[in-house]
Coordinates of C-alpha atoms in Angstrom, one line a residue:
M1 CA 0.8 -21.7 -50.5
K2 CA -0.6 -24.9 -49.3
I3 CA -0.9 -25.6 -45.6
E4 CA -0.1 -29.1 -44.3
A5 CA -1.5 -29.3 -41.0
S6 CA -2.9 -32.4 -39.0
R7 CA -6.6 -32.3 -37.2
K8 CA -4.6 -32.2 -34.0
Q9 CA -3.2 -29.0 -34.8
W10 CA -6.0 -27.3 -36.2
I11 CA -7.6 -28.3 -32.5
K12 CA -5.2 -26.7 -30.4
L13 CA -5.0 -23.7 -32.8
S14 CA -9.1 -23.2 -32.4
I15 CA -8.8 -23.9 -28.3
V16 CA -5.7 -21.1 -27.6
M17 CA -7.8 -18.8 -30.4
V18 CA -10.8 -19.1 -28.8
L19 CA -9.5 -18.0 -25.0
Y20 CA -7.2 -15.9 -26.2
L21 CA -10.0 -13.5 -28.4
L22 CA -11.9 -14.1 -25.3
F23 CA -9.4 -12.7 -23.6
L24 CA -9.0 -9.7 -25.2
L25 CA -12.9 -9.4 -25.2
W26 CA -12.3 -8.5 -21.9
L27 CA -9.8 -6.4 -22.0
K28 CA -11.8 -4.9 -24.6
S29 CA -8.5 -4.3 -26.5
W30 CA -8.0 -5.3 -30.1
L31 CA -4.4 -4.6 -30.4
G32 CA -3.3 -7.8 -29.1
L33 CA -4.6 -9.0 -32.4
I34 CA -1.2 -8.0 -34.1
V35 CA -0.6 -11.5 -32.3
V36 CA -2.6 -13.4 -34.2
P37 CA -0.5 -14.2 -36.9
F38 CA 2.5 -15.4 -34.6
I39 CA -0.1 -17.6 -33.2
F40 CA -1.0 -19.3 -36.1
D41 CA 2.5 -20.1 -37.3
A42 CA 3.6 -21.4 -34.0
Y43 CA 0.6 -24.0 -34.7
I44 CA -0.1 -24.0 -38.3
T45 CA 2.7 -22.9 -40.5
K46 CA 5.5 -23.2 -38.6
K47 CA 7.4 -20.9 -41.0
I48 CA 9.2 -19.2 -37.6
P49 CA 11.8 -21.5 -35.9
W50 CA 10.7 -20.9 -32.7
T51 CA 12.6 -23.9 -31.5
W52 CA 15.6 -24.1 -33.8
W53 CA 17.9 -24.9 -31.0
K54 CA 16.4 -28.6 -30.0
K55 CA 18.0 -29.5 -33.5
S56 CA 21.0 -29.0 -32.8
K57 CA 24.0 -31.4 -32.2
N58 CA 25.7 -29.3 -29.6
K59 CA 24.6 -30.3 -26.1
T60 CA 25.5 -27.2 -24.7
V61 CA 23.4 -25.1 -26.8
L62 CA 20.8 -28.2 -26.0
T63 CA 21.2 -27.5 -22.3
V64 CA 21.6 -23.6 -22.2
M65 CA 18.6 -22.8 -24.5
G66 CA 16.6 -25.3 -22.9
W67 CA 16.9 -22.9 -19.3
V68 CA 16.8 -20.0 -21.9
D69 CA 13.3 -21.4 -23.4
A70 CA 12.1 -22.3 -19.9
I71 CA 13.2 -18.9 -18.2
V72 CA 11.3 -17.0 -21.0
F73 CA 8.1 -18.9 -20.5
A74 CA 7.8 -18.4 -17.0
L75 CA 8.9 -15.3 -17.0
V76 CA 5.9 -14.2 -20.0
A77 CA 3.3 -16.1 -17.8
V78 CA 4.1 -14.5 -14.5
Y79 CA 3.9 -11.0 -16.6
F80 CA 0.5 -11.9 -17.5
V81 CA -0.9 -13.7 -14.5
N82 CA 0.3 -10.8 -12.1
L83 CA -1.2 -8.3 -14.5
Y84 CA -4.4 -9.6 -14.7
F85 CA -5.6 -12.2 -12.2
F86 CA -3.6 -12.4 -8.9
Q87 CA -0.5 -11.4 -7.2
N88 CA 1.6 -12.7 -3.8
Y89 CA 2.0 -9.6 -1.3
V90 CA 3.7 -10.2 2.1
I91 CA 2.5 -8.0 5.3
P92 CA 5.6 -5.8 5.9
S93 CA 4.8 -3.7 8.7
S94 CA 2.2 -4.3 11.7
S95 CA -0.1 -1.5 10.5
L96 CA -2.9 -3.9 9.8
E97 CA -2.3 -6.0 13.1
K98 CA -3.8 -8.4 14.7
S99 CA -5.9 -8.8 11.7
L100 CA -3.1 -9.6 9.4
L101 CA 0.3 -10.3 11.0
V102 CA 3.4 -9.3 9.6
G103 CA 4.6 -12.4 7.6
D104 CA 1.0 -13.3 6.4
Y105 CA 2.0 -14.1 2.2
L106 CA -1.7 -13.5 0.4
F107 CA -3.0 -14.9 -2.4
V108 CA -4.3 -11.0 -4.1
S109 CA -6.9 -10.8 -6.5
K110 CA -6.7 -8.4 -9.4
M111 CA -10.0 -10.1 -10.4
S112 CA -12.0 -8.9 -7.8
Y113 CA -12.1 -5.4 -8.9
G114 CA -10.9 -5.0 -11.9
A115 CA -7.3 -5.6 -13.0
R116 CA -5.9 -2.8 -14.7
I117 CA -4.1 -2.6 -17.7
P118 CA -0.9 -2.0 -17.5
Q119 CA -0.2 1.9 -17.2
T120 CA 3.8 1.1 -17.7
P121 CA 3.6 -2.0 -19.6
L122 CA 7.7 -2.7 -20.0
H123 CA 8.3 -3.8 -17.0
M124 CA 10.6 -7.1 -15.3
P125 CA 8.2 -9.2 -13.9
L126 CA 8.1 -10.1 -9.8
T127 CA 8.9 -6.4 -9.2
Q128 CA 7.8 -3.3 -8.1
H129 CA 9.8 -0.2 -9.3
T130 CA 13.4 -1.3 -8.4
L131 CA 16.0 -4.3 -9.9
P132 CA 17.4 -5.9 -7.0
I133 CA 21.4 -6.0 -7.0
L134 CA 21.9 -3.5 -9.6
N135 CA 19.7 -1.4 -7.7
C136 CA 17.7 0.5 -10.9
K137 CA 14.5 0.9 -12.4
S138 CA 13.2 -2.1 -13.4
Y139 CA 10.6 -0.3 -15.8
L140 CA 10.6 2.1 -18.7
D141 CA 8.7 5.4 -18.8
Y142 CA 7.4 4.7 -22.5
P143 CA 5.2 3.8 -23.1
H144 CA 2.8 5.4 -21.0
W145 CA -1.0 4.0 -21.3
D146 CA -3.6 5.9 -19.7
Y147 CA -5.8 4.6 -17.0
K148 CA -8.2 2.0 -17.4
R149 CA -10.0 -1.3 -15.7
V150 CA -11.7 -4.0 -17.2
E151 CA -14.7 -5.5 -15.9
G152 CA -14.3 -6.7 -12.0
L153 CA -16.3 -9.1 -10.1
G154 CA -17.2 -6.3 -8.0
E155 CA -16.2 -3.3 -6.2
V156 CA -15.0 -1.8 -3.3
K157 CA -17.0 -2.8 -0.1
L158 CA -17.1 -0.9 3.3
N159 CA -14.5 -2.4 5.8
D160 CA -12.8 -4.6 2.6
I161 CA -9.4 -5.3 2.7
V162 CA -7.4 -3.7 0.0
V163 CA -4.2 -3.5 -1.9
F164 CA -3.3 -0.4 -3.4
N165 CA -0.7 1.8 -4.6
F166 CA 0.7 4.4 -2.1
P167 CA -0.7 7.6 -3.4
A168 CA 1.6 10.3 -2.0
G169 CA 4.7 7.9 -3.7
D170 CA 4.0 9.7 -6.7
S171 CA 7.2 11.8 -5.7
V172 CA 9.9 10.0 -3.2
A173 CA 13.2 10.8 -1.5
A174 CA 15.6 7.8 -2.4
K175 CA 16.5 7.3 0.6
A176 CA 13.0 8.1 2.7
Q177 CA 10.7 6.0 0.8
A178 CA 8.3 5.6 3.8
E179 CA 7.2 8.8 3.2
G180 CA 6.3 10.7 0.1
L181 CA 7.6 14.2 -0.7
Y182 CA 4.2 15.4 0.5
Q183 CA 4.7 14.0 3.9
L184 CA 8.5 14.9 4.0
A185 CA 8.8 18.6 2.9
Y186 CA 6.1 20.7 4.8
P187 CA 7.5 20.1 7.9
I188 CA 11.2 20.4 6.8
G189 CA 10.1 23.3 5.5
Q190 CA 8.8 24.8 8.4
S191 CA 11.5 23.2 10.8
I192 CA 14.2 25.4 9.1
S193 CA 11.9 28.6 8.1
Q194 CA 11.3 31.7 10.7
P195 CA 8.5 30.8 13.3
V196 CA 4.9 32.3 11.9
D197 CA 1.4 32.0 14.3
L198 CA -0.4 30.8 11.6
S199 CA -3.7 30.5 13.5
K200 CA -3.3 34.8 13.3
L201 CA -3.5 34.3 9.2
S202 CA -6.3 34.4 6.7
P203 CA -6.8 31.1 4.7
E204 CA -4.8 32.6 2.0
Q205 CA -2.1 33.4 3.7
Q206 CA -2.3 30.1 5.7
L207 CA -1.7 28.9 2.0
Q208 CA 0.4 30.8 0.5
A209 CA 3.3 30.3 4.0
Y210 CA 2.6 26.5 3.6
D211 CA 3.3 26.8 0.0
F212 CA 7.1 28.5 1.0
Y213 CA 7.3 25.5 3.5
Y214 CA 6.6 23.3 0.9
H215 CA 9.2 24.4 -1.5
T216 CA 11.6 25.6 1.0
G217 CA 11.5 21.7 2.4
I218 CA 12.2 20.6 -1.2
Q219 CA 15.0 22.8 -1.7
Y220 CA 16.4 21.6 1.4
I221 CA 15.9 17.9 0.2
K222 CA 17.5 18.1 -2.8
E223 CA 21.1 20.4 -1.6
H224 CA 20.8 17.1 0.9
P225 CA 21.0 14.0 -1.3
E226 CA 23.4 12.3 1.2
D227 CA 20.7 12.3 3.8
F228 CA 17.6 12.4 1.1
G229 CA 18.8 10.8 -1.8
E230 CA 17.6 11.8 -5.3
I231 CA 14.0 12.8 -6.2
L232 CA 12.1 10.2 -7.8
S233 CA 8.7 10.6 -9.6
R234 CA 6.9 6.9 -10.8
P235 CA 3.7 6.6 -12.2
V236 CA 0.8 5.0 -10.4
D237 CA 1.3 1.3 -10.9
R238 CA 4.7 1.6 -10.1
R239 CA 4.7 2.8 -6.6
E240 CA 4.9 0.9 -3.0
N241 CA 1.9 -1.4 -2.8
Y242 CA 0.0 -1.1 0.6
V243 CA -2.8 -3.1 2.4
K244 CA -5.1 -1.4 4.7
R245 CA -8.9 -1.6 5.4
C246 CA -11.4 0.9 3.6
V247 CA -13.5 2.8 5.9
G248 CA -14.6 4.8 3.5
L249 CA -16.6 5.1 0.3
P250 CA -17.2 7.6 -2.2
G251 CA -19.5 9.9 -1.3
Q252 CA -19.3 9.6 2.1
T253 CA -18.8 11.6 5.0
L254 CA -16.4 11.0 7.5
Q255 CA -15.2 12.1 10.9
I256 CA -13.1 10.3 13.9
K257 CA -14.6 11.1 16.9
D258 CA -13.0 9.3 20.1
K259 CA -11.6 6.8 18.2
I260 CA -14.6 6.1 16.3
V261 CA -15.0 6.1 12.2
Y262 CA -18.4 7.9 12.0
L263 CA -19.8 7.6 8.3
D264 CA -22.3 10.1 7.2
G265 CA -23.0 10.9 11.1
R266 CA -23.0 7.1 12.1
P267 CA -20.4 5.0 14.0
N268 CA -18.9 2.4 11.5
K269 CA -18.4 -1.2 12.8
E270 CA -14.4 -1.6 14.8
P271 CA -12.5 -4.4 13.2
D272 CA -12.6 -7.2 15.7
N273 CA -9.2 -7.1 16.5
V274 CA -8.7 -3.4 16.5
Q275 CA -6.1 -2.1 18.8
Y276 CA -4.7 1.0 20.1
R277 CA -1.6 2.5 21.9
Y278 CA -2.0 2.4 25.7
D279 CA 1.0 3.0 28.6
V280 CA 1.3 -0.6 30.2
K281 CA 2.9 -0.3 33.6
F282 CA 4.6 -4.0 34.5
K283 CA 5.6 -4.9 37.8
H284 CA 9.1 -6.6 36.4
C285 CA 10.7 -3.9 34.2
R286 CA 13.6 -1.9 34.2
A287 CA 14.9 0.6 31.4
E288 CA 18.3 -0.7 32.0
L289 CA 17.5 -3.9 31.2
W290 CA 15.5 -3.3 27.8
T291 CA 18.8 -2.7 25.8
S292 CA 20.3 -5.8 26.1
L293 CA 16.8 -7.0 24.4
F294 CA 16.7 -4.6 21.6
C295 CA 19.1 -2.6 19.4
V296 CA 18.2 0.2 16.6
N297 CA 17.0 -1.6 13.5
S298 CA 19.0 -1.5 10.0
V299 CA 17.1 1.2 9.0
G300 CA 17.1 3.3 12.2
S301 CA 13.6 3.8 11.9
G302 CA 13.1 1.5 15.2
Y303 CA 14.1 -1.1 17.4
T304 CA 14.2 -5.1 16.9
L305 CA 15.7 -8.0 19.2
Q306 CA 19.2 -8.3 19.6
P307 CA 21.3 -11.0 17.7
G308 CA 20.3 -14.6 19.6
R309 CA 17.6 -13.1 21.7
T310 CA 14.1 -14.6 21.3
M311 CA 10.8 -14.3 22.6
A312 CA 11.3 -16.4 25.5
D313 CA 13.7 -13.7 26.4
I314 CA 10.7 -11.2 26.5
T315 CA 8.2 -13.1 28.4
A316 CA 10.9 -13.9 31.1
Y317 CA 12.0 -10.7 31.3
I318 CA 8.9 -9.1 31.8
G319 CA 7.2 -11.9 32.5
I320 CA 4.5 -12.4 30.2
P321 CA 3.1 -16.1 29.9
E322 CA 3.3 -17.5 26.5
E323 CA -0.2 -18.3 26.3
I324 CA -0.8 -14.6 26.3
I325 CA 1.6 -13.9 23.7
D326 CA 0.3 -16.6 21.5
E327 CA -3.4 -16.1 22.1
F328 CA -3.4 -12.5 21.3
N329 CA -0.2 -12.6 18.9
I330 CA 1.8 -10.2 20.4
S331 CA 5.5 -9.7 19.2
A332 CA 8.6 -8.2 19.8
D333 CA 8.0 -5.0 17.8
D334 CA 4.7 -4.9 20.4
L335 CA 7.1 -4.5 23.1
S336 CA 10.0 -2.5 21.8
G337 CA 9.0 0.7 22.9
T338 CA 11.6 2.1 25.5
P339 CA 10.2 1.8 29.4
S340 CA 10.0 4.4 31.6
Q341 CA 12.2 4.2 34.3
D342 CA 9.5 3.2 36.2
G343 CA 8.3 0.2 34.3
V344 CA 5.8 1.8 31.9
I345 CA 6.0 0.3 28.0
R346 CA 3.8 2.2 25.2
M347 CA 2.3 -0.9 23.2
P348 CA -0.6 -1.3 21.6
L349 CA -3.2 -3.8 22.0
T350 CA -6.7 -5.1 21.5
E351 CA -9.6 -5.4 23.6
G352 CA -8.6 -8.8 24.4
A353 CA -5.2 -8.5 25.1
K354 CA -5.8 -5.4 26.9
Q355 CA -8.4 -6.9 29.5
A356 CA -6.2 -10.4 29.6
L357 CA -3.3 -8.1 30.8
L358 CA -5.2 -6.5 33.4
A359 CA -6.5 -9.9 34.9
R360 CA -3.2 -10.8 35.5
K361 CA -2.0 -8.4 38.9
D362 CA 1.1 -10.5 39.3
I363 CA 2.5 -8.5 36.1
V364 CA 0.7 -5.2 35.7
V365 CA 0.3 -2.7 37.7
S366 CA -1.7 -0.6 35.2
I367 CA -3.1 0.6 32.0
T368 CA -4.1 3.9 30.6
D369 CA -4.8 5.9 27.6
V370 CA -2.2 7.5 26.1
P371 CA -3.1 10.9 25.0
S372 CA -4.3 11.6 21.4
D373 CA -1.9 14.1 18.9
N374 CA -1.4 14.5 15.3
M375 CA 1.8 12.2 15.0
G376 CA 4.2 14.4 13.8
G377 CA 1.4 15.8 11.0
L378 CA -2.1 14.9 9.9
Y379 CA -3.6 15.4 6.1
P380 CA -4.1 18.0 4.6
M381 CA -0.5 19.1 5.3
N382 CA -0.9 22.4 4.7
K383 CA -4.2 23.7 6.6
L384 CA -4.1 24.6 10.3
T385 CA -6.8 22.0 11.5
G386 CA -6.0 20.9 15.3
W387 CA -7.3 17.3 14.4
T388 CA -5.3 14.3 15.9
V389 CA -5.6 10.7 14.8
D390 CA -8.4 9.9 17.5
N391 CA -10.4 13.1 16.2
Y392 CA -10.1 14.3 12.9
G393 CA -12.6 15.7 10.4
P394 CA -15.2 15.8 9.1
V395 CA -14.0 15.4 5.2
W396 CA -15.9 14.7 2.5
I397 CA -14.8 11.7 0.2
P398 CA -14.7 12.6 -3.4
K399 CA -17.2 10.7 -5.8
K400 CA -16.5 10.6 -9.2
G401 CA -19.4 12.7 -11.2
E402 CA -19.9 14.8 -8.2
T403 CA -19.2 18.5 -8.0
I404 CA -18.1 20.3 -4.9
D405 CA -18.0 24.0 -4.2
L406 CA -14.3 25.1 -3.8
T407 CA -13.7 27.3 -1.3
L408 CA -10.1 28.9 0.3
D409 CA -11.1 26.8 3.4
N410 CA -11.3 23.7 2.1
L411 CA -9.2 23.5 -0.9
P412 CA -6.3 22.2 1.1
V413 CA -8.4 18.9 1.7
Y414 CA -9.2 18.5 -2.0
E415 CA -5.6 20.1 -3.7
R416 CA -3.9 16.7 -4.1
P417 CA -7.3 14.8 -6.0
I418 CA -7.6 17.9 -8.1
R419 CA -3.6 18.4 -9.0
N420 CA -1.9 15.4 -8.7
Y421 CA -4.5 12.6 -9.3
E422 CA -6.3 14.0 -11.9
G423 CA -3.8 16.1 -13.3
N424 CA -5.0 19.5 -13.5
T425 CA -3.2 23.0 -12.8
L426 CA -4.3 24.8 -9.9
A427 CA -3.7 28.3 -8.5
V428 CA -5.0 30.8 -5.8
K429 CA -4.4 34.4 -6.6
D430 CA -5.8 37.2 -4.9
G431 CA -8.4 35.6 -3.1
K432 CA -9.6 33.6 -6.2
I433 CA -9.1 30.0 -7.1
Y434 CA -8.0 29.3 -10.8
I435 CA -8.1 25.6 -12.3
N436 CA -6.2 25.0 -16.1
G437 CA -6.3 29.3 -15.7
K438 CA -10.0 29.8 -15.2
E439 CA -11.5 30.8 -12.4
T440 CA -13.6 28.8 -10.7
T441 CA -15.7 28.0 -7.9
K442 CA -16.0 24.7 -8.2
Y443 CA -15.0 21.1 -9.4
T444 CA -16.7 18.2 -10.6
F445 CA -14.3 15.0 -9.4
K446 CA -13.3 12.5 -12.5
M447 CA -12.9 9.6 -10.3
D448 CA -13.9 8.1 -7.4
Y449 CA -11.8 8.2 -3.9
Y450 CA -11.2 5.9 -0.7
W451 CA -10.0 6.0 2.4
M452 CA -8.0 3.7 4.0
M453 CA -7.1 2.8 7.3
G454 CA -5.1 0.1 9.3
D455 CA -6.4 -1.8 12.4
N456 CA -3.6 -0.7 14.4
R457 CA -5.1 2.4 14.7
H458 CA -2.5 4.0 16.6
N459 CA 0.4 2.6 14.1
S460 CA -0.2 3.0 10.9
A461 CA 0.5 4.8 8.0
D462 CA -2.8 5.7 6.3
S463 CA -5.3 8.4 4.9
R464 CA -5.4 10.5 8.2
F465 CA -1.4 11.0 7.2
W466 CA -1.9 11.3 3.0
G467 CA -5.4 11.6 2.3
F468 CA -7.3 10.2 -0.4
V469 CA -7.1 6.4 -2.6
P470 CA -8.2 7.2 -5.9
E471 CA -9.7 4.8 -8.1
D472 CA -6.9 3.8 -10.1
H473 CA -4.8 3.0 -7.3
I474 CA -6.7 -0.1 -6.1
V475 CA -4.5 -3.2 -7.1
G476 CA -6.7 -5.9 -5.8
K477 CA -8.4 -8.1 -2.5
P478 CA -6.3 -10.3 -0.9
I479 CA -8.6 -13.6 -0.9
F480 CA -6.4 -16.0 1.7
I481 CA -3.3 -16.3 3.7
W482 CA -1.3 -18.6 1.8
L483 CA 1.5 -18.5 4.1
S484 CA 2.3 -16.9 7.1
L485 CA 5.8 -16.7 9.0
D486 CA 6.7 -15.0 12.6
Q487 CA 9.6 -12.7 12.2
D488 CA 10.3 -13.5 16.1
R489 CA 10.7 -17.2 16.1
G490 CA 12.7 -19.8 14.3
W491 CA 11.9 -22.5 12.3
L492 CA 12.1 -25.3 14.9
D493 CA 10.3 -22.7 17.6
G494 CA 7.2 -22.8 15.8
K495 CA 8.2 -19.9 13.1
I496 CA 5.2 -21.3 10.5
R497 CA 2.1 -20.2 12.1
W498 CA -0.1 -23.4 11.0
D499 CA -3.2 -22.2 12.1
R500 CA -3.4 -19.3 9.5
L501 CA -2.3 -21.1 6.5
F502 CA -5.7 -20.9 4.1
R503 CA -7.6 -18.6 6.2
F504 CA -9.5 -16.7 4.4
V505 CA -9.8 -12.8 4.3
D506 CA -12.8 -12.1 4.0
S507 CA -13.7 -13.5 7.8
I508 CA -11.2 -11.0 9.4
K509 CA -13.9 -8.8 10.2

């Protein structure tokens, strides 16, 4: 067969082939070579009529196929860019405030830590796990590939802000997806079971009791689909995306003492804009007027501004000056806690905001710390620890290749990594631990793990509640904020936070 192609065609093919082969070399996957004949045909032989529709004399065909061609090209491009290079991520909650704000749009680099080869390669671009409108899965379970990560520009460092897949999202209830079944089942099972004084039980008896609570809770969830929906299981890369700060690295021992994170006995640097809850007593704040400003939000889990209300109404009601609102990015969500009859609102504050309010004796009477508690249940959910969000641990963070001595006392801490993240069977019989059917007192971890926390320490669902983040859940590193929209303001009232645009995330310490 004689090939007739111009020099220009051969040059184009050469450039495309070099780039494509370099891409495959980076991925260390030569499966992509099956595409080479099609690339060659598109540039040289042209046996396959890729653009057959351009020869049509029917204007409708030309118009429709022109759009189809553009859309398919865009979807394929977005698919590969999102998988291997970068993606957009918007901050949905206040867990990282005031470092990152609700409404910050982040440019997230997947090359920083190395992109993952997709575990569910057949999925709809720009969706995580559910197709909008149709409300069905946006991916196919098969084929399913094992975890593999290509070479990146670096690795996760201490205090990095990281995007990752929600570990406890392996199984969720469709109507309560903010919590994994791990967090949901234990308290439900315990609440509907006969009360037991767990402190009087041995470690093995405690494990048995918690195991009963878990399965009782799961059964209750299954029997009440009207409240919880169906139970969904998701592969790693289709779980919800979270963004937190890494405050603990593999192999380190983490402990929280009086709010401060300690690593191997040394205090870690607190974020510049770390927030804690305080009870702020305002001079001009009455509970009966609060309902005129706020209403229950659409998901029934918190409060939002009443339609037509603005931050100006709040500042007029409470008396916080506009300059303090703007300087410390105090949001309506911060002020949405129901005030007591004597004008106390429980709200998160940075140290700077706290001092600024204390200086205003004309509007603030006092600011007091909130007693520490477990906020409904901390990790591990199947162990009686007595830990609180401000006094937690110590826990050793698993490191790849490191071996730990397993006991009935520490098993609840490492059960999920061993069973759920590394795919082993695990059982306790007659006080002995069995992994994959064999009795053992040790376990060697196959992956690195990380400890993630929000800077808004008392309003963050993080590792204190659902545990370690495995390395195969790491998505990427936010590089900069490319857009920031204030949900409390209108387009003509400062909705765009211009001062945050193109701000590098690494500068937010």
